[in-house]
Coordinates of C-alpha atoms in Angstrom, one line a residue:
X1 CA 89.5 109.9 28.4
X2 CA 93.2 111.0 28.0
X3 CA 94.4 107.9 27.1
X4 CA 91.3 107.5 24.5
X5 CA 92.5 110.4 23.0
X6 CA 96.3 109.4 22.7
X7 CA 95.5 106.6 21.3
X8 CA 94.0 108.1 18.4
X9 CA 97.0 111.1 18.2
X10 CA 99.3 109.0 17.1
X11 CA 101.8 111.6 15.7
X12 CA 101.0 113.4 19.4
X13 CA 102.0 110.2 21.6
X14 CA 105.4 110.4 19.1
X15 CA 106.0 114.0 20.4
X16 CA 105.6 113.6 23.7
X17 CA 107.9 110.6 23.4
X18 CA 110.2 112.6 22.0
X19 CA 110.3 115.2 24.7
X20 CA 110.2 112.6 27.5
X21 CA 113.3 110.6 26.2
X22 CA 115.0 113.2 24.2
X23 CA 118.5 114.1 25.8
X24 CA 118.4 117.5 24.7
X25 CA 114.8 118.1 26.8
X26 CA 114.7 120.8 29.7
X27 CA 114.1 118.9 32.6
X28 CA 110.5 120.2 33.6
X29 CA 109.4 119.8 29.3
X30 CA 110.3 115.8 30.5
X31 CA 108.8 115.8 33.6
X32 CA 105.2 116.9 31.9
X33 CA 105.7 114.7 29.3
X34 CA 106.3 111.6 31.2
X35 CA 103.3 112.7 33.5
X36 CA 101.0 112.4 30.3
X37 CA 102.5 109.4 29.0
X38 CA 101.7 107.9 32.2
X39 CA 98.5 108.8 32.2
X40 CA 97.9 107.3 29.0
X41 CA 98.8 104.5 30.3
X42 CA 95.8 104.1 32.9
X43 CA 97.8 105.1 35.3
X44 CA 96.5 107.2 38.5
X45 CA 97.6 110.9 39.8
X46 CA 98.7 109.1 42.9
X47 CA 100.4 106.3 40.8
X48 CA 102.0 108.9 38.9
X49 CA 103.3 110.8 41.8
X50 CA 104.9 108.2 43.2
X51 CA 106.9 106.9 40.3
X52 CA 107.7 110.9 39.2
X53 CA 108.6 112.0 42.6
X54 CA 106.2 114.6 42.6
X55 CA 103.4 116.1 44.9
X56 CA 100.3 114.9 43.3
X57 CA 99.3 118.2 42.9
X58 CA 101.5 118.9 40.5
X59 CA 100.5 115.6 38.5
X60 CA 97.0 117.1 38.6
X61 CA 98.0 120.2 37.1
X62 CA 99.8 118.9 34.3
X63 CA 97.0 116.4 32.8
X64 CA 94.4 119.4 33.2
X65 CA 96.3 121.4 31.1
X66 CA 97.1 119.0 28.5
X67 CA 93.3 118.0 28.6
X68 CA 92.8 121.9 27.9
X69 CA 95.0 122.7 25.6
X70 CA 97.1 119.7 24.6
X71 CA 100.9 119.9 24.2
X72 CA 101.1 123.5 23.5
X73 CA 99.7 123.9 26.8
X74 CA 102.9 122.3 28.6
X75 CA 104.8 124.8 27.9
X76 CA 105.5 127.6 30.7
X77 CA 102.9 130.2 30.8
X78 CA 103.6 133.9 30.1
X79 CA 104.7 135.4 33.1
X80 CA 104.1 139.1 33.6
X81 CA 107.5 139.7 35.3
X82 CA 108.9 143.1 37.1
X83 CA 108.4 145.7 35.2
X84 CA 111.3 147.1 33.1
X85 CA 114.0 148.5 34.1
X86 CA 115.1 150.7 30.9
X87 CA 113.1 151.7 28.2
X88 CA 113.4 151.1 24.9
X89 CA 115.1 154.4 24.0
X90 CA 118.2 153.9 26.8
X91 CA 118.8 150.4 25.0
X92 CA 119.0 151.8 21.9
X93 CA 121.0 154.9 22.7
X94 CA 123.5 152.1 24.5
X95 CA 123.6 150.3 21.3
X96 CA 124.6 153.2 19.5
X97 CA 127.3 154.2 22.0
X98 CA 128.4 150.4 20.8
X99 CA 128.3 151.6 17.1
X100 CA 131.2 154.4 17.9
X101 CA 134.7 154.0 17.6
X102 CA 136.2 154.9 20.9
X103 CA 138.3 157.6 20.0
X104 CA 135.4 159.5 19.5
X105 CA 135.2 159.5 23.2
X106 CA 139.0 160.5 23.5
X107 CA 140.0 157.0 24.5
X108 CA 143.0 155.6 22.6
X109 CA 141.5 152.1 22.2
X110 CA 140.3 149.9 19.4
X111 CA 137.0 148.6 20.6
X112 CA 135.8 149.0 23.9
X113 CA 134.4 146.6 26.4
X114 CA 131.1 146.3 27.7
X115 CA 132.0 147.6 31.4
X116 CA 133.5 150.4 29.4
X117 CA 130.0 150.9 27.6
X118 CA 128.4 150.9 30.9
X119 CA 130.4 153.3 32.3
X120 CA 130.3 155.7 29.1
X121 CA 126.0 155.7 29.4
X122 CA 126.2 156.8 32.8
X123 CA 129.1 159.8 31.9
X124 CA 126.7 160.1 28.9
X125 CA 123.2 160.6 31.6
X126 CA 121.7 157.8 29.4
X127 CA 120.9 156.1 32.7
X128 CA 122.0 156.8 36.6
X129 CA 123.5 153.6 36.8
X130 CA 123.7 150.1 34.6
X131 CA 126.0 147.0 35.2
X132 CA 128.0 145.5 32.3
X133 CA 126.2 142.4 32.4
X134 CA 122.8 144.8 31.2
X135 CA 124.7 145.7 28.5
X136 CA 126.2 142.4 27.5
X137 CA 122.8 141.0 27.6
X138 CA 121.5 143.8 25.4
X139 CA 124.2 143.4 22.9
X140 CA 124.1 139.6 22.6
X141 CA 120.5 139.1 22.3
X142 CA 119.8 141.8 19.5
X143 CA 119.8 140.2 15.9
X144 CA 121.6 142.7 14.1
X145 CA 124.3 143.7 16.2
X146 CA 125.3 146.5 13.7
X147 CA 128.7 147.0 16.3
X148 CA 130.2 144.3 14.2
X149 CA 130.2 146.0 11.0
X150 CA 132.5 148.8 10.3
X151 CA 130.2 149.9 7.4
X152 CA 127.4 150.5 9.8
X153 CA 129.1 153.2 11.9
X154 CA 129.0 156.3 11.5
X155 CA 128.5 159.6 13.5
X156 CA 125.7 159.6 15.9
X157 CA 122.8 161.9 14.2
X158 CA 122.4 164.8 16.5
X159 CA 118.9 164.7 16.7
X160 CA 118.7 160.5 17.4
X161 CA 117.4 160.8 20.9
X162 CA 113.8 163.0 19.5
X163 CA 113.5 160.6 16.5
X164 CA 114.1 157.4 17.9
X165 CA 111.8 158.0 20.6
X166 CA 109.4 158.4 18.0
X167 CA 109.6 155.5 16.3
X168 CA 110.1 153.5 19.7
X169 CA 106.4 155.2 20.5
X170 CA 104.9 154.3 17.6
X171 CA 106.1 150.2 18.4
X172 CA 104.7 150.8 21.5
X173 CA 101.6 152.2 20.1
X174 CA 102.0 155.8 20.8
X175 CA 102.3 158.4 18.9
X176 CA 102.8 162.1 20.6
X177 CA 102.1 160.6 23.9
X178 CA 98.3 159.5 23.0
X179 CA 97.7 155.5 22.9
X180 CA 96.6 154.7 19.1
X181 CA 93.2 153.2 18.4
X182 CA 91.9 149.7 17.1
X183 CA 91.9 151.6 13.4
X184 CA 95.5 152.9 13.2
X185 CA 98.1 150.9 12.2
X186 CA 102.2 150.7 12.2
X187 CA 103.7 149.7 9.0
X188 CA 107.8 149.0 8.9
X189 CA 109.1 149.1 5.0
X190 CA 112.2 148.7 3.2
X191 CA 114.0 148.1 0.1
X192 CA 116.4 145.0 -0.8
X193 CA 118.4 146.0 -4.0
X194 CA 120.1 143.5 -6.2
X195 CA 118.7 140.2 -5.3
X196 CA 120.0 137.7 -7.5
X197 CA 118.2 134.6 -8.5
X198 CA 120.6 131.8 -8.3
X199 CA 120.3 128.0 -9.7
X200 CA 123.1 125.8 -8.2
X201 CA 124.8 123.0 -10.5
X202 CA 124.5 120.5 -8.2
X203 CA 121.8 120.3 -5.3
X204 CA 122.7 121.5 -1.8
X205 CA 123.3 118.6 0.8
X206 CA 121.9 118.5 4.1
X207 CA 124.5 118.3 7.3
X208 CA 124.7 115.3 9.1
X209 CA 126.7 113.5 11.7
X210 CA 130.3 115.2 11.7
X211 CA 129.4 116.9 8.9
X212 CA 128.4 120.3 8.2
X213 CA 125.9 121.4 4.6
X214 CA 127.5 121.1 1.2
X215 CA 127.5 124.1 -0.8
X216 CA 128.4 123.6 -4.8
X217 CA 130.4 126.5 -5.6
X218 CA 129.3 126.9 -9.4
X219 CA 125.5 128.0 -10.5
X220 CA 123.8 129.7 -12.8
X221 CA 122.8 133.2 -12.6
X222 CA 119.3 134.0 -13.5
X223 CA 119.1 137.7 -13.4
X224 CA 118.9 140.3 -10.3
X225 CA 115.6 142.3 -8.8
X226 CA 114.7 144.2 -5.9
X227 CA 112.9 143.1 -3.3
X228 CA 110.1 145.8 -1.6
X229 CA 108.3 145.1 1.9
X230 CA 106.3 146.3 4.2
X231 CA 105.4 144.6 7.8
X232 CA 102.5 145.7 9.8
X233 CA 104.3 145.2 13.2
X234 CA 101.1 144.8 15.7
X235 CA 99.3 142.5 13.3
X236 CA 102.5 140.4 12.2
X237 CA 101.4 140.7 8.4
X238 CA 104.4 141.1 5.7
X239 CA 103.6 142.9 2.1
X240 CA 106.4 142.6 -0.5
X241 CA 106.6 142.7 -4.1
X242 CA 109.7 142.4 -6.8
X243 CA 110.7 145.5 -9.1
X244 CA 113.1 146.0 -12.3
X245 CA 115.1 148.7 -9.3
X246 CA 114.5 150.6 -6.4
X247 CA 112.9 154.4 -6.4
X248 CA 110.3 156.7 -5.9
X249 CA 107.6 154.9 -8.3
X250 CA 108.4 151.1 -7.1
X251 CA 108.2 152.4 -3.7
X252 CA 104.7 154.0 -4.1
X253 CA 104.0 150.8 -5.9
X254 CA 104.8 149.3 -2.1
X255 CA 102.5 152.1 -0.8
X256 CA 99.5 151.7 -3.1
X257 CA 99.6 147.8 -2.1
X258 CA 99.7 148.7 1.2
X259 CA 97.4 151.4 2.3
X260 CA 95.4 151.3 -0.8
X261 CA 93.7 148.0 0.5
X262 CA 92.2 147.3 4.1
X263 CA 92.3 147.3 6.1
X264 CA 94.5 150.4 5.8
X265 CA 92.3 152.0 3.7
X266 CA 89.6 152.9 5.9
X267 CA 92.3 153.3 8.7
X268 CA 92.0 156.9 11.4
X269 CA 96.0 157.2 10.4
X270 CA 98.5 154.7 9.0
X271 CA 102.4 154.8 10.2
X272 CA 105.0 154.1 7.6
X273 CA 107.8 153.9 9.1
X274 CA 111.4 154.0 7.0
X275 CA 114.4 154.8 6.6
X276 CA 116.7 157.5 4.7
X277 CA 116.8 156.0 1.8
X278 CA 116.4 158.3 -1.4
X279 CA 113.4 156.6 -2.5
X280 CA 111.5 157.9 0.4
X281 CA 114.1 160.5 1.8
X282 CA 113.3 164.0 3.6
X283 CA 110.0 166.2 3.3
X284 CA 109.2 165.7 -0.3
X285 CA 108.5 162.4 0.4
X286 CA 106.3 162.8 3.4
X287 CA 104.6 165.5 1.5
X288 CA 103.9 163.1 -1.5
X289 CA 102.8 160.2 0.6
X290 CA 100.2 162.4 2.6
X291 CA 99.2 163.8 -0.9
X292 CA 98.7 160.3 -2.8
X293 CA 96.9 158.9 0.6
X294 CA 95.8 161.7 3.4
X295 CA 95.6 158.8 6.4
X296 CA 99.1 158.2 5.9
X297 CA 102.1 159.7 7.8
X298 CA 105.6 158.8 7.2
X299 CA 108.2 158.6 10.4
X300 CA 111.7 158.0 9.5
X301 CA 114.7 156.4 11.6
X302 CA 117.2 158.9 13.0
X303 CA 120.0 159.0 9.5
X304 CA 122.4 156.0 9.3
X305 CA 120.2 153.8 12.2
X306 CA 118.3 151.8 9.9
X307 CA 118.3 149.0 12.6
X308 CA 115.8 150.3 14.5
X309 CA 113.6 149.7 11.6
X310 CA 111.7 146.3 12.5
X311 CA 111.6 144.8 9.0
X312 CA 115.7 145.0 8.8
X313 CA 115.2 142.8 11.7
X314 CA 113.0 140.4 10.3
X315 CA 115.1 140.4 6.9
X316 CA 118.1 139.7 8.9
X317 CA 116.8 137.2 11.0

């Protein structure tokens, strides 16, 4: 039957191919591959074992699941792991500790290094203890690392730890320590001013071999707008429209596309969550999204830590 079906996927037998002879493959992605390419080929578990070096077992397992679920399925299944370590708020209070200049600290230094972060979130009680590799890690694998740009630092907002617990709830799916139901929903929004449409002279070329993309230097401008979105985190959904300029009324604009449709409009309670932006700054905003739509509740980001709103994330990646 497998090799039946093979033969019919041609584009299928190419990707398997590909990841069975491709130099850049992980070891065990070739190993599976060449276990179903052998099996297309008539060839038995034992057969296969044999010429694979592996138990026969293994064989087995490997044509079951692409049987199942084809080559999706030969990728490594979701582990549950150990549970974590840290939670989400001692990473980000880390990161922000990242974000200071040293001499806040007292220390006469330029930048400081991650064994010196470690040590400054355990004189901090962030954590009890954490190794610099943690915090390497941390820093490395988060896609804005805001650290790197002088214009994103500024001094710690006294009230971060309260606020961004909050909004690290609400990712979780909690909001005042009570689990949220099947009809409440976590929305992430954000403004992108000045976007400017842009038509190159010439056409952009694609890298190739010793060669890195060609970029003509000259184009034509074709006016500027801002860009409005929204992403519903737990559904992975993204809203966005364009606006004339940011504010108040383009914002709501955002709003009304948002929670004025379902299924956010039948929703228990709807979570925007922003930043400090003036279009959506302070009380008077809360107070006019609540008025404009009662099921919604605006949570903003502690001031000047936009990045732990999740649509920066997404914009930047």
């Amino acid at each position: 039957m497998l090799r039946r079906v093979l033969g019919t996927a041609a584009a299928e037998r190419h990707r398997l191919k590909k990841m069975a002879y491709g130099h850049k493959t992980p070891h065990h992605a070739r190993q599976r591959a060449t276990i179903v390419l052998l099996a297309a080929r008539g060839r038995s578990n034992t057969q296969i074992a044999a010429e694979t070096h592996l138990h026969v077992d293994t064989v087995r397992r490997w044509r079951g699941r692409f049987a199942a679920g084809r080559v999706p399925a030969l990728a490594d299944r979701k582990r549950s792991g150990w549970p974590p370590t840290f939670t989400a708020l001692q990473i980000a209070e880390v990161k922000v500790l990242a974000c200071q200049l040293p001499t806040e600290s007292g220390a006469p230094l330029s930048c400081r290094s991650c064994p010196e972060l470690a040590r400054e979130a355990v004189t901090r009680a962030v954590t009890d203890t954490i190794s610099a590799s943690t915090v390497r890690r941390w820093l490395r694998d988060d896609a804005l690392k805001p650290w790197q740009h002088r214009s994103w630092i500024f001094i710690r907002d006294p009230n971060f730890r309260a606020t961004a617990q909050r909004v690290l709830d609400l990712y979780a799916r909690v909001f005042d320590g009570t689990p949220l139901g099947e009809d409440e929903y976590v929305i992430s929004a954000d403004e992108k001013t000045s976007i400017q449409a842009r038509c190159r002279c010439h056409p952009t070329q694609a890298p190739g071999q010793a060669r890195s993309v060609r970029v003509n230097h000259t184009y034509g401008r074709g006016g500027a707008l801002a860009y409005l979105t929204a992403y519903d985190i737990h559904r992975a959904e993204f809203f966005g429209r364009c606006e004339q300029s940011t504010g108040v009324v383009p914002f709501m604009r955002l709003v009304e596309q948002v929670a004025g449709n379902e299924p956010c409009a039948s929703a228990k309670r709807v979570f925007f969550i922003v930043d400090n932006g003036s279009s959506h700054r302070g009380r008077p905003a809360i107070d006019r999204l609540a008025s404009r739509f009662p099921n919604a509740v605006m949570v903003h980001t502690p001031v000047h830590t936009s990045w732990l709103n999740q649509i920066v994330r997404h914009e930047v990646a």
